[in-house]
Structure formats: C-alpha cells, structure tokens
PDB file of C-alpha atoms in Angstrom:
ATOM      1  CA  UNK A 205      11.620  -7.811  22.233  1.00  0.00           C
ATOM      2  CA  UNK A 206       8.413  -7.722  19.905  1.00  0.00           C
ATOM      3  CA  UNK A 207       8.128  -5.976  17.036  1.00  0.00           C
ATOM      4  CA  UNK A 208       5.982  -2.759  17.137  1.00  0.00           C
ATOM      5  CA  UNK A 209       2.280  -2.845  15.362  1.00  0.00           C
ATOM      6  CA  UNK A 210       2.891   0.223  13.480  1.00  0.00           C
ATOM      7  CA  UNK A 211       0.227  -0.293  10.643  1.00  0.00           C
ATOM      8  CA  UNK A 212      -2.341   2.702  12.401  1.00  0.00           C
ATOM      9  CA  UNK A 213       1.076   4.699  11.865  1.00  0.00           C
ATOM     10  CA  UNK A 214       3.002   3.140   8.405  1.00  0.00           C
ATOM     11  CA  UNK A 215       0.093   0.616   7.133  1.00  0.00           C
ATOM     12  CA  UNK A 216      -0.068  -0.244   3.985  1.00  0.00           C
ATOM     13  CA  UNK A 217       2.751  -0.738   1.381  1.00  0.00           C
ATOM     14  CA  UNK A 218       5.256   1.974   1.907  1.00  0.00           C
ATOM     15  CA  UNK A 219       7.676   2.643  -0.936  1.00  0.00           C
ATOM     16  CA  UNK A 220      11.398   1.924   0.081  1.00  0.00           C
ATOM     17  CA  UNK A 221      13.435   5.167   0.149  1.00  0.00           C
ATOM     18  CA  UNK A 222      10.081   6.829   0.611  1.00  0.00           C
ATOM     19  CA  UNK A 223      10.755   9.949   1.991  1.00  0.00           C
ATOM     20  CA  UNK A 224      14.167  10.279   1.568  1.00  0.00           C
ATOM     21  CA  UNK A 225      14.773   8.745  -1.703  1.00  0.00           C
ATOM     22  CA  UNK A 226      13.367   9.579  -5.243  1.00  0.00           C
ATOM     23  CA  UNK A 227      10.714   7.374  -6.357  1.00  0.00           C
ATOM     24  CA  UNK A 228       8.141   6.956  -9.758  1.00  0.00           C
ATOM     25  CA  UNK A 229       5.079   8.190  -9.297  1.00  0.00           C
ATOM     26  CA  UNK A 230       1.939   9.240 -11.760  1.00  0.00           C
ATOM     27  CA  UNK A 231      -1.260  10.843 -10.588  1.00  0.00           C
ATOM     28  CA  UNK A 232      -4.377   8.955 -11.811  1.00  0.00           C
ATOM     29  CA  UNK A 233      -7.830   9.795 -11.548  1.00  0.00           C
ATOM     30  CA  UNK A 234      -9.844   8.209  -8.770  1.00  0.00           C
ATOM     31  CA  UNK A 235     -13.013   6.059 -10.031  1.00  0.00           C
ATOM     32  CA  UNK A 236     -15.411   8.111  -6.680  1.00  0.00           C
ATOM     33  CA  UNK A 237     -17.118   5.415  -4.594  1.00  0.00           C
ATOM     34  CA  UNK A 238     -18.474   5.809  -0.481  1.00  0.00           C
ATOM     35  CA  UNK A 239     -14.873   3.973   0.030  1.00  0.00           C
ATOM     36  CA  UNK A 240     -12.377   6.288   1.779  1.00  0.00           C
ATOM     37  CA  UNK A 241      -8.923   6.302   0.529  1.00  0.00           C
ATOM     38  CA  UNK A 242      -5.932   5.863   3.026  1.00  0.00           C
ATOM     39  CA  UNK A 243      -1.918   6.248   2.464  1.00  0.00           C
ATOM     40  CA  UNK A 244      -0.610   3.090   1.183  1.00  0.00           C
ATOM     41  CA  UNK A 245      -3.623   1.745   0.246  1.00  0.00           C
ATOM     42  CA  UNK A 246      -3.420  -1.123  -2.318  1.00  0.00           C
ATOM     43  CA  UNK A 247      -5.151   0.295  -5.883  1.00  0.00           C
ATOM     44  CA  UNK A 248      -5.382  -0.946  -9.330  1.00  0.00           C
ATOM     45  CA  UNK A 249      -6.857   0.515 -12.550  1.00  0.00           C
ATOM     46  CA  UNK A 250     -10.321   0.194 -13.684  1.00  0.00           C
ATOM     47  CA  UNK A 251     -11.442  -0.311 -17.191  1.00  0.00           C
ATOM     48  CA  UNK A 252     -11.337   3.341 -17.910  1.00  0.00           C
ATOM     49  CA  UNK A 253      -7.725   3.365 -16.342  1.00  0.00           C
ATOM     50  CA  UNK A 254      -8.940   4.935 -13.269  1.00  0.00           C
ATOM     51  CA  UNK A 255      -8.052   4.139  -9.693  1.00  0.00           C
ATOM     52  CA  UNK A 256      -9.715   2.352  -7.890  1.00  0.00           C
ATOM     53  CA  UNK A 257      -8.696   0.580  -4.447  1.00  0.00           C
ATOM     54  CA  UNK A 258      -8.114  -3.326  -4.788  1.00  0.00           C
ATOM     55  CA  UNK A 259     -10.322  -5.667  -2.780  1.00  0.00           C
ATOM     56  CA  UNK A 260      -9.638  -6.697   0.869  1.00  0.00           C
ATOM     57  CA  UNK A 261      -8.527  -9.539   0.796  1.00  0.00           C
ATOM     58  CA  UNK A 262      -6.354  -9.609  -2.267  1.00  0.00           C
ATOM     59  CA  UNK A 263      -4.818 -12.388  -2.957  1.00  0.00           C
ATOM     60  CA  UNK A 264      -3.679 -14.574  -5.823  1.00  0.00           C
ATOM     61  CA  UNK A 265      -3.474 -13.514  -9.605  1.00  0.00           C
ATOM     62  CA  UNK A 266      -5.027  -9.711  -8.366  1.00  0.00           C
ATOM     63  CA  UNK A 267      -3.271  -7.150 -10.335  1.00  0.00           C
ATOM     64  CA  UNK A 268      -1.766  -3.918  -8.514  1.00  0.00           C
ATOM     65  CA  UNK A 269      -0.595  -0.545  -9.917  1.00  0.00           C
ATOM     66  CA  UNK A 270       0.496   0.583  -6.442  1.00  0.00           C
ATOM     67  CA  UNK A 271      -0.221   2.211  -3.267  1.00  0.00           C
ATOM     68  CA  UNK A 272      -1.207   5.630  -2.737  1.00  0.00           C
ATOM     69  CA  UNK A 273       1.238   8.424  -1.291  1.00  0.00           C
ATOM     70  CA  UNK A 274      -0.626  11.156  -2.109  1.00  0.00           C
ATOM     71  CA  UNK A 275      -3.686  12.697  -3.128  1.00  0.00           C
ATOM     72  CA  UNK A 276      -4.061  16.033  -4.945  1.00  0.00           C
ATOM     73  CA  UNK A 277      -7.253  18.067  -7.122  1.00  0.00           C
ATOM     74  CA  UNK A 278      -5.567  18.052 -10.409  1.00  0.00           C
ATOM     75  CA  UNK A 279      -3.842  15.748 -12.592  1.00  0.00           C
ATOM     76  CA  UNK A 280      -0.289  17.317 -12.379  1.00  0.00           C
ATOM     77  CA  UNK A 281      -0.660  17.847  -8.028  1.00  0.00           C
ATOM     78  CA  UNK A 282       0.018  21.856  -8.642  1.00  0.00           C
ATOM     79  CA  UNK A 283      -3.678  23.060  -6.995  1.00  0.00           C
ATOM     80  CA  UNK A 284      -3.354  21.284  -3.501  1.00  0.00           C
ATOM     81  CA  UNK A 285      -5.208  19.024  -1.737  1.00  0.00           C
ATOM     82  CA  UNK A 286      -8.644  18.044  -2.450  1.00  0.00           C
ATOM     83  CA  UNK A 287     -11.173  20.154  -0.943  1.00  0.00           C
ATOM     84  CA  UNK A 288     -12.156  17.554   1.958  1.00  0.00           C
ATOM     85  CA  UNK A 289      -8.688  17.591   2.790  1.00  0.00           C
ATOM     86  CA  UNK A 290      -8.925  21.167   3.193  1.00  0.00           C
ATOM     87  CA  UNK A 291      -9.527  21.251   7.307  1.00  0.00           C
ATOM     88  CA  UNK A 292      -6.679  21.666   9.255  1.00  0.00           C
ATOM     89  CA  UNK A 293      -8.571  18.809  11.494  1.00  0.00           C
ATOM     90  CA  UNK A 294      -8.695  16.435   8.690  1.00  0.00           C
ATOM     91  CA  UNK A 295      -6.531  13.422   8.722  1.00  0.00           C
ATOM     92  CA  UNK A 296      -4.298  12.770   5.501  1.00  0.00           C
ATOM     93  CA  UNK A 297      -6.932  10.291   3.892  1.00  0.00           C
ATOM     94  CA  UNK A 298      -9.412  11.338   1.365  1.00  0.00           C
ATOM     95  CA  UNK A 299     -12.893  10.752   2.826  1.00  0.00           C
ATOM     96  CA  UNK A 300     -15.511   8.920   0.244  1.00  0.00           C
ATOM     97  CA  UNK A 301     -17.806  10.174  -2.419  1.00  0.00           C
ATOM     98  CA  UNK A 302     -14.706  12.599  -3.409  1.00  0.00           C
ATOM     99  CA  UNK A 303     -13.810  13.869  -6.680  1.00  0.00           C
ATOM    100  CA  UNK A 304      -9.978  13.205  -6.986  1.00  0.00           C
ATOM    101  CA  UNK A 305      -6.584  12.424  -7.956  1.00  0.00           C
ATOM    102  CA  UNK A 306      -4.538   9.820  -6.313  1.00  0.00           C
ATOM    103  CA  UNK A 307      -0.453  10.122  -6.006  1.00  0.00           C
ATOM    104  CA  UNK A 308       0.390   5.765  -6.956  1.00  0.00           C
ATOM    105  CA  UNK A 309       3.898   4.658  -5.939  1.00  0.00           C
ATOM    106  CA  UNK A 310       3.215   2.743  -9.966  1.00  0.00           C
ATOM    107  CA  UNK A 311       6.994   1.632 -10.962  1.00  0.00           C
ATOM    108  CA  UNK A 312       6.511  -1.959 -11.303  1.00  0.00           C
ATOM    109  CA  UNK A 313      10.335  -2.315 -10.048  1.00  0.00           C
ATOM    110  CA  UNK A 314       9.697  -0.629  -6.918  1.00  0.00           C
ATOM    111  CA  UNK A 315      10.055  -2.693  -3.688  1.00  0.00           C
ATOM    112  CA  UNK A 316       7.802  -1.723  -0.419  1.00  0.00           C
ATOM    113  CA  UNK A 317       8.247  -2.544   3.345  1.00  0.00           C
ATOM    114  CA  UNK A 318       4.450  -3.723   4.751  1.00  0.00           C
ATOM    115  CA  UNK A 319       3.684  -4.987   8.046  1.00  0.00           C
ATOM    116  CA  UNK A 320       2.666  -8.909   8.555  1.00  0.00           C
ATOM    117  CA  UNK A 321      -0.455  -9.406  10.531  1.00  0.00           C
ATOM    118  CA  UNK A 322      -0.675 -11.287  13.260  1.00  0.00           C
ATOM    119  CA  UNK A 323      -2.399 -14.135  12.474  1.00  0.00           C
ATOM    120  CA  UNK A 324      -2.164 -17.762  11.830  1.00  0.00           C
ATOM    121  CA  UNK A 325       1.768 -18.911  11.950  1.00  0.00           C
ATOM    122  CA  UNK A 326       4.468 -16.313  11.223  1.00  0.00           C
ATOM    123  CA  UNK A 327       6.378 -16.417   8.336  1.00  0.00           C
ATOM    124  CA  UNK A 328      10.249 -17.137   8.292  1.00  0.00           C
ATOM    125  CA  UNK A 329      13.260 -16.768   6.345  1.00  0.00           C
ATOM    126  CA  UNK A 330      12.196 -19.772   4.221  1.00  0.00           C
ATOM    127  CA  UNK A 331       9.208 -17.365   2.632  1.00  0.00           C
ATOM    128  CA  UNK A 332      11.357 -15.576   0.909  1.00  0.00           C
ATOM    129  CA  UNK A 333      11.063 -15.715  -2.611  1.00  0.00           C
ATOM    130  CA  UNK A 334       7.365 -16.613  -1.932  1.00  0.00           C
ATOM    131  CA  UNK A 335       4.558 -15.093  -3.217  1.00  0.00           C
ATOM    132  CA  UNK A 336       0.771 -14.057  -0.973  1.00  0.00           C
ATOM    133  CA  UNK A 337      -1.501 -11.468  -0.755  1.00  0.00           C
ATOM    134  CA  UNK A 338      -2.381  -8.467   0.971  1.00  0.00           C
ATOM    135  CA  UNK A 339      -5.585  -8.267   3.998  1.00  0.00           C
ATOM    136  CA  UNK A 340      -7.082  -6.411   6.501  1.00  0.00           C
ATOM    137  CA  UNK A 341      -7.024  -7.913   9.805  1.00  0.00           C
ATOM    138  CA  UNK A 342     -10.749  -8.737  11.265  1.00  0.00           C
ATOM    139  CA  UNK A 343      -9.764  -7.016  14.458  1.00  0.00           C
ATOM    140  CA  UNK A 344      -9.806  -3.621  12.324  1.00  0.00           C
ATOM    141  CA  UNK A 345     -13.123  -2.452  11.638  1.00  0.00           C
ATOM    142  CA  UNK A 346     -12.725  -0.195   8.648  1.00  0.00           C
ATOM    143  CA  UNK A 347      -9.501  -0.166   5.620  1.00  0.00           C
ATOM    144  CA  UNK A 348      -7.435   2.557   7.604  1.00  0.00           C
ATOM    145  CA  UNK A 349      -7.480   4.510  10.225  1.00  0.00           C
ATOM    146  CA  UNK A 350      -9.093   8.487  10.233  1.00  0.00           C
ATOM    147  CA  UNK A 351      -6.492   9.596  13.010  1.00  0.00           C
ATOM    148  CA  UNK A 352      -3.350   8.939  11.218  1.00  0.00           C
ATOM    149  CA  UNK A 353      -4.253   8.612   7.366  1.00  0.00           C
ATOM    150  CA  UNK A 354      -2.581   5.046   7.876  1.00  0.00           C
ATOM    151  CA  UNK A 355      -3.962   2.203   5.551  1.00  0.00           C
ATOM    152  CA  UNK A 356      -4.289  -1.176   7.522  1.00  0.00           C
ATOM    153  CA  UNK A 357      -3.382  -3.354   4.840  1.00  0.00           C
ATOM    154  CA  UNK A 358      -0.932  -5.653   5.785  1.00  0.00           C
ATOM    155  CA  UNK A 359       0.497  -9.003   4.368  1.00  0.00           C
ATOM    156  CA  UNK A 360      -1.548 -12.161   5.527  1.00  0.00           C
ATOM    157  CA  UNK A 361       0.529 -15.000   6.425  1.00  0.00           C
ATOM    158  CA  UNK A 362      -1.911 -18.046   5.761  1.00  0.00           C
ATOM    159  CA  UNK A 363      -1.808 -16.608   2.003  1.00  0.00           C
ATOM    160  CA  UNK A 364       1.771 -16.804   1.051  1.00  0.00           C
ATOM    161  CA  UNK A 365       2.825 -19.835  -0.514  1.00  0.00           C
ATOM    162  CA  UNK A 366       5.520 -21.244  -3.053  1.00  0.00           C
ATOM    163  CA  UNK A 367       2.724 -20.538  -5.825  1.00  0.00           C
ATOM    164  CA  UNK A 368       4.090 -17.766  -8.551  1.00  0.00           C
ATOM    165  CA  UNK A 369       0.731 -16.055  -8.996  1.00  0.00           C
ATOM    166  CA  UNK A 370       0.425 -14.009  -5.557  1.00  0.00           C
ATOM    167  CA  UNK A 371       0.177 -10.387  -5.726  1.00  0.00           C
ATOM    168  CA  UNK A 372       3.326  -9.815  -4.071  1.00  0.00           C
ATOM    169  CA  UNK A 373       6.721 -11.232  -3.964  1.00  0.00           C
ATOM    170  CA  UNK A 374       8.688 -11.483  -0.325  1.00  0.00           C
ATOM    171  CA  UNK A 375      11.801  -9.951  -0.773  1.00  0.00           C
ATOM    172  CA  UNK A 376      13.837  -9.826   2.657  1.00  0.00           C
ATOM    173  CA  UNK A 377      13.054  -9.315   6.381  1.00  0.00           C
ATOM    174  CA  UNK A 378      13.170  -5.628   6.408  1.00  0.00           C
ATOM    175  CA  UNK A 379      15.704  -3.668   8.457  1.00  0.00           C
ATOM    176  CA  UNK A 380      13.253  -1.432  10.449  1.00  0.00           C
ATOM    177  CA  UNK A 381      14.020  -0.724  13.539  1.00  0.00           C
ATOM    178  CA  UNK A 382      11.244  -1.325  16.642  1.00  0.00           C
ATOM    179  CA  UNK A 383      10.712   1.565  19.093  1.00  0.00           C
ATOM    180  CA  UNK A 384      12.655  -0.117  21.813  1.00  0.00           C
ATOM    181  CA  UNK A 385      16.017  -0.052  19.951  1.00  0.00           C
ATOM    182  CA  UNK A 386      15.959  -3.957  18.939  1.00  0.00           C
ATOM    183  CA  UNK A 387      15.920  -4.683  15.449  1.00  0.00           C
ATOM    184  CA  UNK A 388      13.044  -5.856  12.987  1.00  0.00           C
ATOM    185  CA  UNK A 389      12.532  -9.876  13.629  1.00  0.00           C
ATOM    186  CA  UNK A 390      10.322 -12.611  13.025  1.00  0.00           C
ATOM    187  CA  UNK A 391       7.383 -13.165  14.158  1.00  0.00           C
ATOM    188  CA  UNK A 392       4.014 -10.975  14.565  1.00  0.00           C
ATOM    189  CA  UNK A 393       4.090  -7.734  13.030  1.00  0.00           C
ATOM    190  CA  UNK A 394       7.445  -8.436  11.181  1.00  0.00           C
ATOM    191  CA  UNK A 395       8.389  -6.010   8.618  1.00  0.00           C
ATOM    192  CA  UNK A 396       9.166  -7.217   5.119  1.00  0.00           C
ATOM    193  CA  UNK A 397      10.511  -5.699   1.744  1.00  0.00           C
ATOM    194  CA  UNK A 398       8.442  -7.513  -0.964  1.00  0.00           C
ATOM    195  CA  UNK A 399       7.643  -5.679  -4.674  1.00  0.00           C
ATOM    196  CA  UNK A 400       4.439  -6.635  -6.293  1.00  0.00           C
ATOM    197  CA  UNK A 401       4.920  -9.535  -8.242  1.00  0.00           C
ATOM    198  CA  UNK A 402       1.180  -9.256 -10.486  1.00  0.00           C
ATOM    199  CA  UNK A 403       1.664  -5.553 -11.742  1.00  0.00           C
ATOM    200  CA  UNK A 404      -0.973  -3.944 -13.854  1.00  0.00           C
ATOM    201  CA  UNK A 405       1.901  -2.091 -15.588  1.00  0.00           C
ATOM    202  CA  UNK A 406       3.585  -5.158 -16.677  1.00  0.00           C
ATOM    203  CA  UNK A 407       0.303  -7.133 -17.664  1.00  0.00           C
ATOM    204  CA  UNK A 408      -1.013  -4.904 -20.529  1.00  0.00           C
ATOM    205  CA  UNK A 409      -4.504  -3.413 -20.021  1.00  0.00           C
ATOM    206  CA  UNK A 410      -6.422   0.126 -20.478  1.00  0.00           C
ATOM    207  CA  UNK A 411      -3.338   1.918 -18.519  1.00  0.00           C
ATOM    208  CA  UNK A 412      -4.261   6.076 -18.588  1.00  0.00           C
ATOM    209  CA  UNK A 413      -2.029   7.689 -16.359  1.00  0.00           C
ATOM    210  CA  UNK A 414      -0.699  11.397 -16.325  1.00  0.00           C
ATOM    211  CA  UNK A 415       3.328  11.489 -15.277  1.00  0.00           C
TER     212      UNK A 415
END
C-alpha cells in the first residue's frame, strides 16, 4: 500500500527516540521575525548565536543546529509557554513577531526520521549514504501547518546526490509504520533516518546556547 503523507502531523525532522527516548537539547534565543515557528522546523544560529529558521529550500553546504521540539519564555523552559501560546485554541507553533525561546534537538550525532516529498523520482536504497537538502513542497502554501503545529519541511528528492556537502546525510529507510498496518517503503512520502551532515555545532562559529 502507499505510504501515509504524515508531514501536516510529524513534518519536519523529528528526533529518533523522540518521545520515548532521552535526547540533547539546549534552549536558544529566537532572532523575532513575521516568520512563524513550527515543530521540527529546520533552524540555524545567527551571528549573535540566535535562532533563526533556515531558508526553504536548503540545500547544499547550509549549516543546521537542529529542529525545534519546543518552545518556552525563558532560557531554562521553567516559566511555560510563550504568551501566544497561551490559548487553549492555539496550535503548538509559535506565531510571528514573538519574543522567545526555542527547544533545538542540537546534538550534532543525533539522527532524525523526515518525510520525502513527492516530487520528481523517488529515492531508493542506492541513496543511502547520500547527501540533499531539506524543502517545502509548492503544493503547501505556508512552512507548517496552524492546525497541528506540524512543520512541512520534508527532504527533496531532486536535491540528493553523491556530493558530500548536502545538509543532511541519508541514513536508512526508516521503520515507520503506515496507518494501514504495511510497513514504511519506497516511494512517495517514504520515511527516512538521515542526521545532518553540515552541523553548525561541528563547523565552529558564534555558538551561544543555554543547556
């Protein structure tokens, strides 16, 4: 059967062992622009070693810290959410022109499952080990979605390639299972484990994070 598009649900890059398992995280303090912010959404750090989300469309030699999981009003997550998060009718993404801290998924060795997109020709088992790049579909009109809190993000296949510099690194056909009861496969919307291959972290840089 065909995989399920869950990205309005689990966009984004989703941390492996996420919830379930323990995972690094740091809180780091949003640069405020009329973006809103969605779970999973790609981000990097500014030159003040803020974050800020990375460009749609990211592709090669674009530096990541992470993905957000979680957004809070202080630097150590201990006074709640940010007041525009307050609503019990808000959705779990942080509208724009906030004030905020953002919960990064920032260990450079941590792998992530994200959604392929369904365009051009699906990748296969030979991509892994490849490298590509993160986009939003041109079907979605905004980053995420305001029901579900859901980055779109997903991995684009015309960007992956044998080249070393992509932002991420394809790991392994993830093994989701689809709604049906059939098992993660090839083809549109396949689920893959990849890690990001052109961490900020690991490249130097103005890094300010609290932990």
């Amino acid at each position: 059967m065909a995989n399920d598009d869950q990205v309005s649900a689990l966009g984004g890059l989703r941390p492996v062992a996420q919830p379930y398992g323990t995972i690094k995280r740091s809180y780091y303090k949003l640069t405020t622009s009329a973006l809103a912010v969605y779970i999973g959404d790609p981000m990097d750090l500014d030159t003040n070693g803020q974050a800020v989300a990375a460009t749609q469309g990211t592709g090669l030699t674009t530096l990541l810290v992470g993905p957000v999981i979680g957004f809070a009003r202080d630097s150590r997550g201990k006074m709640g959410l940010p007041d525009a998060m307050s609503l019990i009718t808000q959705a779990a993404y942080l509208p724009g022109n906030t004030d905020a801290y953002v919960c990064i998924a920032d260990d450079p060795n941590q792998e992530f499952i994200i959604q392929e997109a369904d365009s051009g020709t699906s990748l296969t088992t030979a991509s892994i080990g490849m490298s590509g790049g993160i986009g939003y579909t041109t079907a979605r009109s905004t980053s995420g979605s305001n029901v579900t809190g859901s980055s779109f993000a997903e991995i684009i296949p015309h960007m992956v390639s044998a080249q070393t510099c992509g932002t991420l690194q394809i790991v392994a056909l993830a093994d989701n299972m689809n709604s049906d009861g059939t098992y993660n496969s090839l083809g549109d919307y396949a689920k893959w484990r990849v890690r990001i291959r052109q961490h900020r972290l690991m490249a130097g840089g103005n890094i300010t994070s609290i932990q």
